[in-house]
mmCIF file of C-alpha atoms in Angstrom:
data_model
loop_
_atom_site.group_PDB
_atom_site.id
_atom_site.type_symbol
_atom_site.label_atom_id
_atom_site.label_comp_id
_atom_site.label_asym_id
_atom_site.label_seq_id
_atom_site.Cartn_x
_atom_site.Cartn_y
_atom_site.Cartn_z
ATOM 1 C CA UNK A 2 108.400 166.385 70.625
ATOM 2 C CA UNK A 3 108.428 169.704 72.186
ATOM 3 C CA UNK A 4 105.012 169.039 74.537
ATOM 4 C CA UNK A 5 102.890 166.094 76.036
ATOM 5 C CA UNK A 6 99.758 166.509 77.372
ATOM 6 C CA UNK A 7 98.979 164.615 80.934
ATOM 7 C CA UNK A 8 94.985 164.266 81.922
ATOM 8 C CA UNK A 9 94.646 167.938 80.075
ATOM 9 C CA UNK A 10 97.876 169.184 81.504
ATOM 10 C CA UNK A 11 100.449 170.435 79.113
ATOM 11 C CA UNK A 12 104.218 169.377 80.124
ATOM 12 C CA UNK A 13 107.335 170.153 78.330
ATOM 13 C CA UNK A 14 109.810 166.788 78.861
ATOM 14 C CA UNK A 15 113.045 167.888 80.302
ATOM 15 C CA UNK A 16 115.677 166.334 78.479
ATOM 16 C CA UNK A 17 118.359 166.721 81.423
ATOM 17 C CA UNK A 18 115.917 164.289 83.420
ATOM 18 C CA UNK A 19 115.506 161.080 80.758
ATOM 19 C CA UNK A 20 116.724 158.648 82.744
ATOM 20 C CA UNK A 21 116.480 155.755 80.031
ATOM 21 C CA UNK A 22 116.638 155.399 76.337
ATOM 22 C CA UNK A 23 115.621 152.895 74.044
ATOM 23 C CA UNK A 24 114.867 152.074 70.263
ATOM 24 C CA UNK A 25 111.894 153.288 70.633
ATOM 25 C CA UNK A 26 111.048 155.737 72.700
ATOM 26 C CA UNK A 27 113.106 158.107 75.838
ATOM 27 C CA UNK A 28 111.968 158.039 79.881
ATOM 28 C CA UNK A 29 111.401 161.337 81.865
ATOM 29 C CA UNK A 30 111.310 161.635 85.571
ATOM 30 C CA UNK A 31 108.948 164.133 85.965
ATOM 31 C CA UNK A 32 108.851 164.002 89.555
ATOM 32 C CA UNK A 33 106.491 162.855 92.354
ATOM 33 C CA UNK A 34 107.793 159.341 92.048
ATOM 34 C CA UNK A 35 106.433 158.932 88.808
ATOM 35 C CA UNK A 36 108.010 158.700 85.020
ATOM 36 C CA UNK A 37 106.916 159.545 81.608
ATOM 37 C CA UNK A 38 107.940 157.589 78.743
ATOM 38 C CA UNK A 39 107.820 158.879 75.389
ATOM 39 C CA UNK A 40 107.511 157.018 72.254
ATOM 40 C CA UNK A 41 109.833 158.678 69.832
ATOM 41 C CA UNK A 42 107.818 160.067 66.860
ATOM 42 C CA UNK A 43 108.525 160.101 63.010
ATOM 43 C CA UNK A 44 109.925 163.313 62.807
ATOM 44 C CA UNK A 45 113.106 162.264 65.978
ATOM 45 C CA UNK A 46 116.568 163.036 65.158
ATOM 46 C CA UNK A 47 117.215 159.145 66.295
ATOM 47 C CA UNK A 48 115.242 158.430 62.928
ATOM 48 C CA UNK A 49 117.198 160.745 60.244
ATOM 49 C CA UNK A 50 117.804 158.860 57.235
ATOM 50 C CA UNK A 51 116.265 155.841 58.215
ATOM 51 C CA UNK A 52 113.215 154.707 56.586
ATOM 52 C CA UNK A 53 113.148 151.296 58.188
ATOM 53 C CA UNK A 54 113.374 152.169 61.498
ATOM 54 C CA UNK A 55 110.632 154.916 60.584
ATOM 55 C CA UNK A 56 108.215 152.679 59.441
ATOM 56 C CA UNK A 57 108.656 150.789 62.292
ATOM 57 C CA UNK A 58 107.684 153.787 64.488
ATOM 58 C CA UNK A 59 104.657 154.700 62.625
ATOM 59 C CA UNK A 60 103.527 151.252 62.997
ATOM 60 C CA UNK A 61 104.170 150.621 66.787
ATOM 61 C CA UNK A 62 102.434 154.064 67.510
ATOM 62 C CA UNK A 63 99.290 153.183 65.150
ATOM 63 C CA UNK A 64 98.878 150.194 67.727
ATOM 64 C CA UNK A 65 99.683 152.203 70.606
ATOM 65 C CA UNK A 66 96.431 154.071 70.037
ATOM 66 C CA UNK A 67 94.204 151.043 70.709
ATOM 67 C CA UNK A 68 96.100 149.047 72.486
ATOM 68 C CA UNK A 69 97.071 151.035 75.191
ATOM 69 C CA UNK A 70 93.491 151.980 75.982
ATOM 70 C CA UNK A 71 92.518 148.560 76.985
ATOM 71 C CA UNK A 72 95.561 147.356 78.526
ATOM 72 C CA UNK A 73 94.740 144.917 81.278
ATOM 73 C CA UNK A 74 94.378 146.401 84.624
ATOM 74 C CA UNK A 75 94.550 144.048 86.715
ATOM 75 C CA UNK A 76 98.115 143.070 86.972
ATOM 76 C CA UNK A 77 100.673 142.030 89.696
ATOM 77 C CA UNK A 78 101.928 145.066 91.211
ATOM 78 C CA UNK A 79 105.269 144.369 90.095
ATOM 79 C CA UNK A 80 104.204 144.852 86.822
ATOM 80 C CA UNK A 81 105.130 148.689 86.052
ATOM 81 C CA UNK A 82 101.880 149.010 83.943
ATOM 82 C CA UNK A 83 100.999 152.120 81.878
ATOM 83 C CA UNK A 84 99.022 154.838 84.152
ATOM 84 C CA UNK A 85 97.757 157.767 82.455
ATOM 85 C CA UNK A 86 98.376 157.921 78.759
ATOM 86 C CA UNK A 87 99.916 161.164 77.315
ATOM 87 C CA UNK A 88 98.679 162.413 74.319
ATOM 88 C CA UNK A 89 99.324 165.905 71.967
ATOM 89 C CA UNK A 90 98.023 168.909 71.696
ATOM 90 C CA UNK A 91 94.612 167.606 70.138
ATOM 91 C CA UNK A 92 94.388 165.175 73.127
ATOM 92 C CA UNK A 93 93.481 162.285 70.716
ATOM 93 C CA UNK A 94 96.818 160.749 69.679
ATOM 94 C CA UNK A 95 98.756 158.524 72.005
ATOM 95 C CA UNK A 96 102.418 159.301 72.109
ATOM 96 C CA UNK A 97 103.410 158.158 75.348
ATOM 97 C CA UNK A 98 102.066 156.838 79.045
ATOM 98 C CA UNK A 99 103.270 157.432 82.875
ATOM 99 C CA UNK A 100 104.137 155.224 85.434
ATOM 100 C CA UNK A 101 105.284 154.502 88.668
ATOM 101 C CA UNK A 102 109.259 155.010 89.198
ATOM 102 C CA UNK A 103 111.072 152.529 90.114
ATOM 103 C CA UNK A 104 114.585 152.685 91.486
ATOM 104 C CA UNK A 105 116.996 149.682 91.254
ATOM 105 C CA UNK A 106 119.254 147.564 89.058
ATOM 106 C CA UNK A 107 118.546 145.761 85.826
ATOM 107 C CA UNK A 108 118.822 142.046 86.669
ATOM 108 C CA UNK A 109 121.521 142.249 84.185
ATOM 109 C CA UNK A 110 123.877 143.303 87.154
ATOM 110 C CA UNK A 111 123.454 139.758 88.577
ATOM 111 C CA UNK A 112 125.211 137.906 85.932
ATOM 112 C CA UNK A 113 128.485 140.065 86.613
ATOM 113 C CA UNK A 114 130.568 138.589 89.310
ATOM 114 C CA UNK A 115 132.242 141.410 90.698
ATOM 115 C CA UNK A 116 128.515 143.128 91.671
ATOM 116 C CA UNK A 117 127.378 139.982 93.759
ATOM 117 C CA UNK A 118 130.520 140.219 95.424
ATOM 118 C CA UNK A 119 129.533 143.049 96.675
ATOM 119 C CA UNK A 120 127.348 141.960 99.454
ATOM 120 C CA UNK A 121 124.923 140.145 96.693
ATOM 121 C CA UNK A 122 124.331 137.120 98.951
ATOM 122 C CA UNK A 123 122.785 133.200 97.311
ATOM 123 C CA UNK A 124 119.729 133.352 99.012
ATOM 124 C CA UNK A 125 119.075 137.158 98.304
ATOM 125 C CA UNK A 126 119.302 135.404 94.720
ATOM 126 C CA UNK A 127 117.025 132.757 95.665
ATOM 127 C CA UNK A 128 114.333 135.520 97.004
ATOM 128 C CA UNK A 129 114.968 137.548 94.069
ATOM 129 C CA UNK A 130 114.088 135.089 91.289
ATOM 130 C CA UNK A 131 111.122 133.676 93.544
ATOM 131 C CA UNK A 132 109.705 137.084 93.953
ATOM 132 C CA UNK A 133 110.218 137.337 90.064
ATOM 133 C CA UNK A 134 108.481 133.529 89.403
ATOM 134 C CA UNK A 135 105.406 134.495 91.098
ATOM 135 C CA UNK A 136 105.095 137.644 88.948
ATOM 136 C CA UNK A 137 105.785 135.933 86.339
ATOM 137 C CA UNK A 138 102.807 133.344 87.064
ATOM 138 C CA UNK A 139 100.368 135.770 87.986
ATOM 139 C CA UNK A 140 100.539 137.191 84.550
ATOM 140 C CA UNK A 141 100.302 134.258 82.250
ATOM 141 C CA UNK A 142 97.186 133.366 84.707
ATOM 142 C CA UNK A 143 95.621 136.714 83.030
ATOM 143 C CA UNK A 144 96.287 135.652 79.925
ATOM 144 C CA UNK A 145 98.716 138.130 79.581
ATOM 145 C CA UNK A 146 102.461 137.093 78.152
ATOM 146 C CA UNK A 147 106.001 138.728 78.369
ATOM 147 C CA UNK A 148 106.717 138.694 75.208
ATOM 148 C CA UNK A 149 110.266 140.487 75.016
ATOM 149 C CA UNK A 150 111.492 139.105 78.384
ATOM 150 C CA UNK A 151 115.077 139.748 79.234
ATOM 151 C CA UNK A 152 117.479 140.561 81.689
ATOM 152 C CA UNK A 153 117.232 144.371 80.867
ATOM 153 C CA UNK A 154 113.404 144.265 81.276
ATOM 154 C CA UNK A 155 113.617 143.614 84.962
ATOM 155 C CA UNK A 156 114.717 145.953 87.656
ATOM 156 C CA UNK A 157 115.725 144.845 91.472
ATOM 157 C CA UNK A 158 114.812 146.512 93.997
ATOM 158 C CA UNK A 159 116.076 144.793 97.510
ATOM 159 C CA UNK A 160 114.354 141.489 96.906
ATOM 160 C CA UNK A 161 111.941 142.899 94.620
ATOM 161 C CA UNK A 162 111.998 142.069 91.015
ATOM 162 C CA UNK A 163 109.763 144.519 88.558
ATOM 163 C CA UNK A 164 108.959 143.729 85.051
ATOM 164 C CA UNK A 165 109.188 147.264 83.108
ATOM 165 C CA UNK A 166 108.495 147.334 79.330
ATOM 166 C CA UNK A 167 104.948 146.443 80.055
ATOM 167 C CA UNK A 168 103.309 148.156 76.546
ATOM 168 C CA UNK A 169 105.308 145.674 74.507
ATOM 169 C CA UNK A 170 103.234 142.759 76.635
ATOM 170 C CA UNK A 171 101.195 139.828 74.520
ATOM 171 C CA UNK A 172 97.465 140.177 75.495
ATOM 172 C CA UNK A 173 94.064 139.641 73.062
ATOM 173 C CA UNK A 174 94.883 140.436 69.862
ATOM 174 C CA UNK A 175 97.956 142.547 69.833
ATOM 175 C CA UNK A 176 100.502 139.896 69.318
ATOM 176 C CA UNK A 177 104.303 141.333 70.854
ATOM 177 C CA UNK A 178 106.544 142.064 67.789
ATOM 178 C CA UNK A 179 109.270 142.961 70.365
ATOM 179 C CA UNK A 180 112.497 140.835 71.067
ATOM 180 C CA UNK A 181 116.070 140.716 72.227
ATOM 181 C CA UNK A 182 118.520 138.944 70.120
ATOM 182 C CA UNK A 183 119.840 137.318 73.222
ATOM 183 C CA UNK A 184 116.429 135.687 74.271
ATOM 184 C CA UNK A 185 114.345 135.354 71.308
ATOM 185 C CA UNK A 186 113.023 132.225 70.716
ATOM 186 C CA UNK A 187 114.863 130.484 67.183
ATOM 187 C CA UNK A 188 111.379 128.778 66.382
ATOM 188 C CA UNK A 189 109.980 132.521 66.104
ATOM 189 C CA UNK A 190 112.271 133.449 63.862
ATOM 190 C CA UNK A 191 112.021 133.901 60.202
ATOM 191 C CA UNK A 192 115.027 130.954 58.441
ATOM 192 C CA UNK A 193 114.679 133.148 54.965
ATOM 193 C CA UNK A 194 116.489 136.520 56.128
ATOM 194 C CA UNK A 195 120.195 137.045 56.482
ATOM 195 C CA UNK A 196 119.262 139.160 60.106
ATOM 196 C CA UNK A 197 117.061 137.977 63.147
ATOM 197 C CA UNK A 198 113.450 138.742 61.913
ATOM 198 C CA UNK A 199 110.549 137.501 63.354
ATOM 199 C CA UNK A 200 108.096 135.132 61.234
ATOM 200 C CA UNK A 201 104.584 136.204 61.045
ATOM 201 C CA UNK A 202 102.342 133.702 62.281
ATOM 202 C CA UNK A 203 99.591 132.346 60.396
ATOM 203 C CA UNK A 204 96.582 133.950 62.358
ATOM 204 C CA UNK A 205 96.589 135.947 65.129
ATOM 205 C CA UNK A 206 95.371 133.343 67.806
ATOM 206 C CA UNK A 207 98.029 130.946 66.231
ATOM 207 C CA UNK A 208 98.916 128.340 69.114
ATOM 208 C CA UNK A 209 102.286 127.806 68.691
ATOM 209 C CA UNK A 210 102.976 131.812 68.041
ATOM 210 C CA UNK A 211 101.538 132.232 72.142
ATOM 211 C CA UNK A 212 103.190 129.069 73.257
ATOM 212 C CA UNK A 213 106.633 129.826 71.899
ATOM 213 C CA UNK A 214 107.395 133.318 73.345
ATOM 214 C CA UNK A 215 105.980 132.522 76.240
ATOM 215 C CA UNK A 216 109.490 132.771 78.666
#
């Protein structure tokens, strides 16, 4: 992707400034205190040769186009929600969103012993994982679930917890299709496949489907 468009304003992603990269898409700073991330596209080098992963883009980015429109807006602000959506050159297809920036460490960094050494104290812990517990309850009081929630999802600040990875939340009709391997839930699982593969539920407002990845 050589050019986004922001609110009618062309920008050209500078690729010394990602500052995260995922499976499925790449995060710009592009200044201001705000970021950009960028869904990766059929045509990315990241997808050469592999048809899988390729269909999976085409079909995340399809849903992207609706879902992103009526994402919920009224969210904790510790939820880094999508801002303004980016689009191409036609201004009609979605290929990415901004967002506030957020400085701080994945929660990650809290299971290693050696970095709460280092001045990490228990009841900064405590404060942390409270502030992340009310966040966490203001959201499923919007009907709104995490689906993919995981220690690399969450980023400390102080004794602030943010949830990032906010596109790939459970809301309406658009069901989360996103997990870790580390925190998926077995029962969503499908038992027939050799790899971890999520079973489709039965209908789209299936019960147990909401109840089960809800973390």
């Amino acid at each position: 992707m050589n050019e986004v468009y922001i609110s009618g304003n062309r920008l050209i992603p500078d690729f010394k400034k990602i500052i995260g990269r995922g499976g499925e898409a790449e995060i710009f700073d592009i200044g201001s205190g705000k970021a950009l991330k960028l869904f990766k596209t059929l045509d990315h080098p990241d997808f050469e040769n592999l048809s899988y992963e390729k269909i999976g883009a085409r079909e995340r980015l399809a849903i992207h186009q609706e879902k992103l429109k009526v994402f919920p807006d009224n969210l904790p602000d510790r939820v880094i929600a999508p801002e303004i959506l980016a689009t191409d050159k036609s201004g009609h297809k979605i290929i990415g969103y901004t967002m506030r920036l957020v400085a701080g460490e994945i929660l990650l960094r809290y299971a290693d012993k050696i970095f709460r050494q280092n001045g990490v104290t228990n009841d900064s812990l405590i404060k942390i994982f409270l502030d992340l517990y009310g966040t966490v309850d203001a959201i499923h009081k919007k009907n709104v679930v995490i689906g993919d929630f995981n220690d690399l999802n969450v980023l400390v600040d102080g004794k602030s917890a943010y949830i990032i990875d906010a596109d790939s939340f459970q809301f309406g009709k658009f069901l989360c299709n996103m997990f870790s391997q580390k925190f998926v839930d077995p029962i969503l699982c499908d038992p027939s496949t050799q790899g971890l593969t999520l079973a489709k539920p039965h209908n789209q407002n299936s019960d147990w489907y909401a109840f089960a990845v809800m973390l």
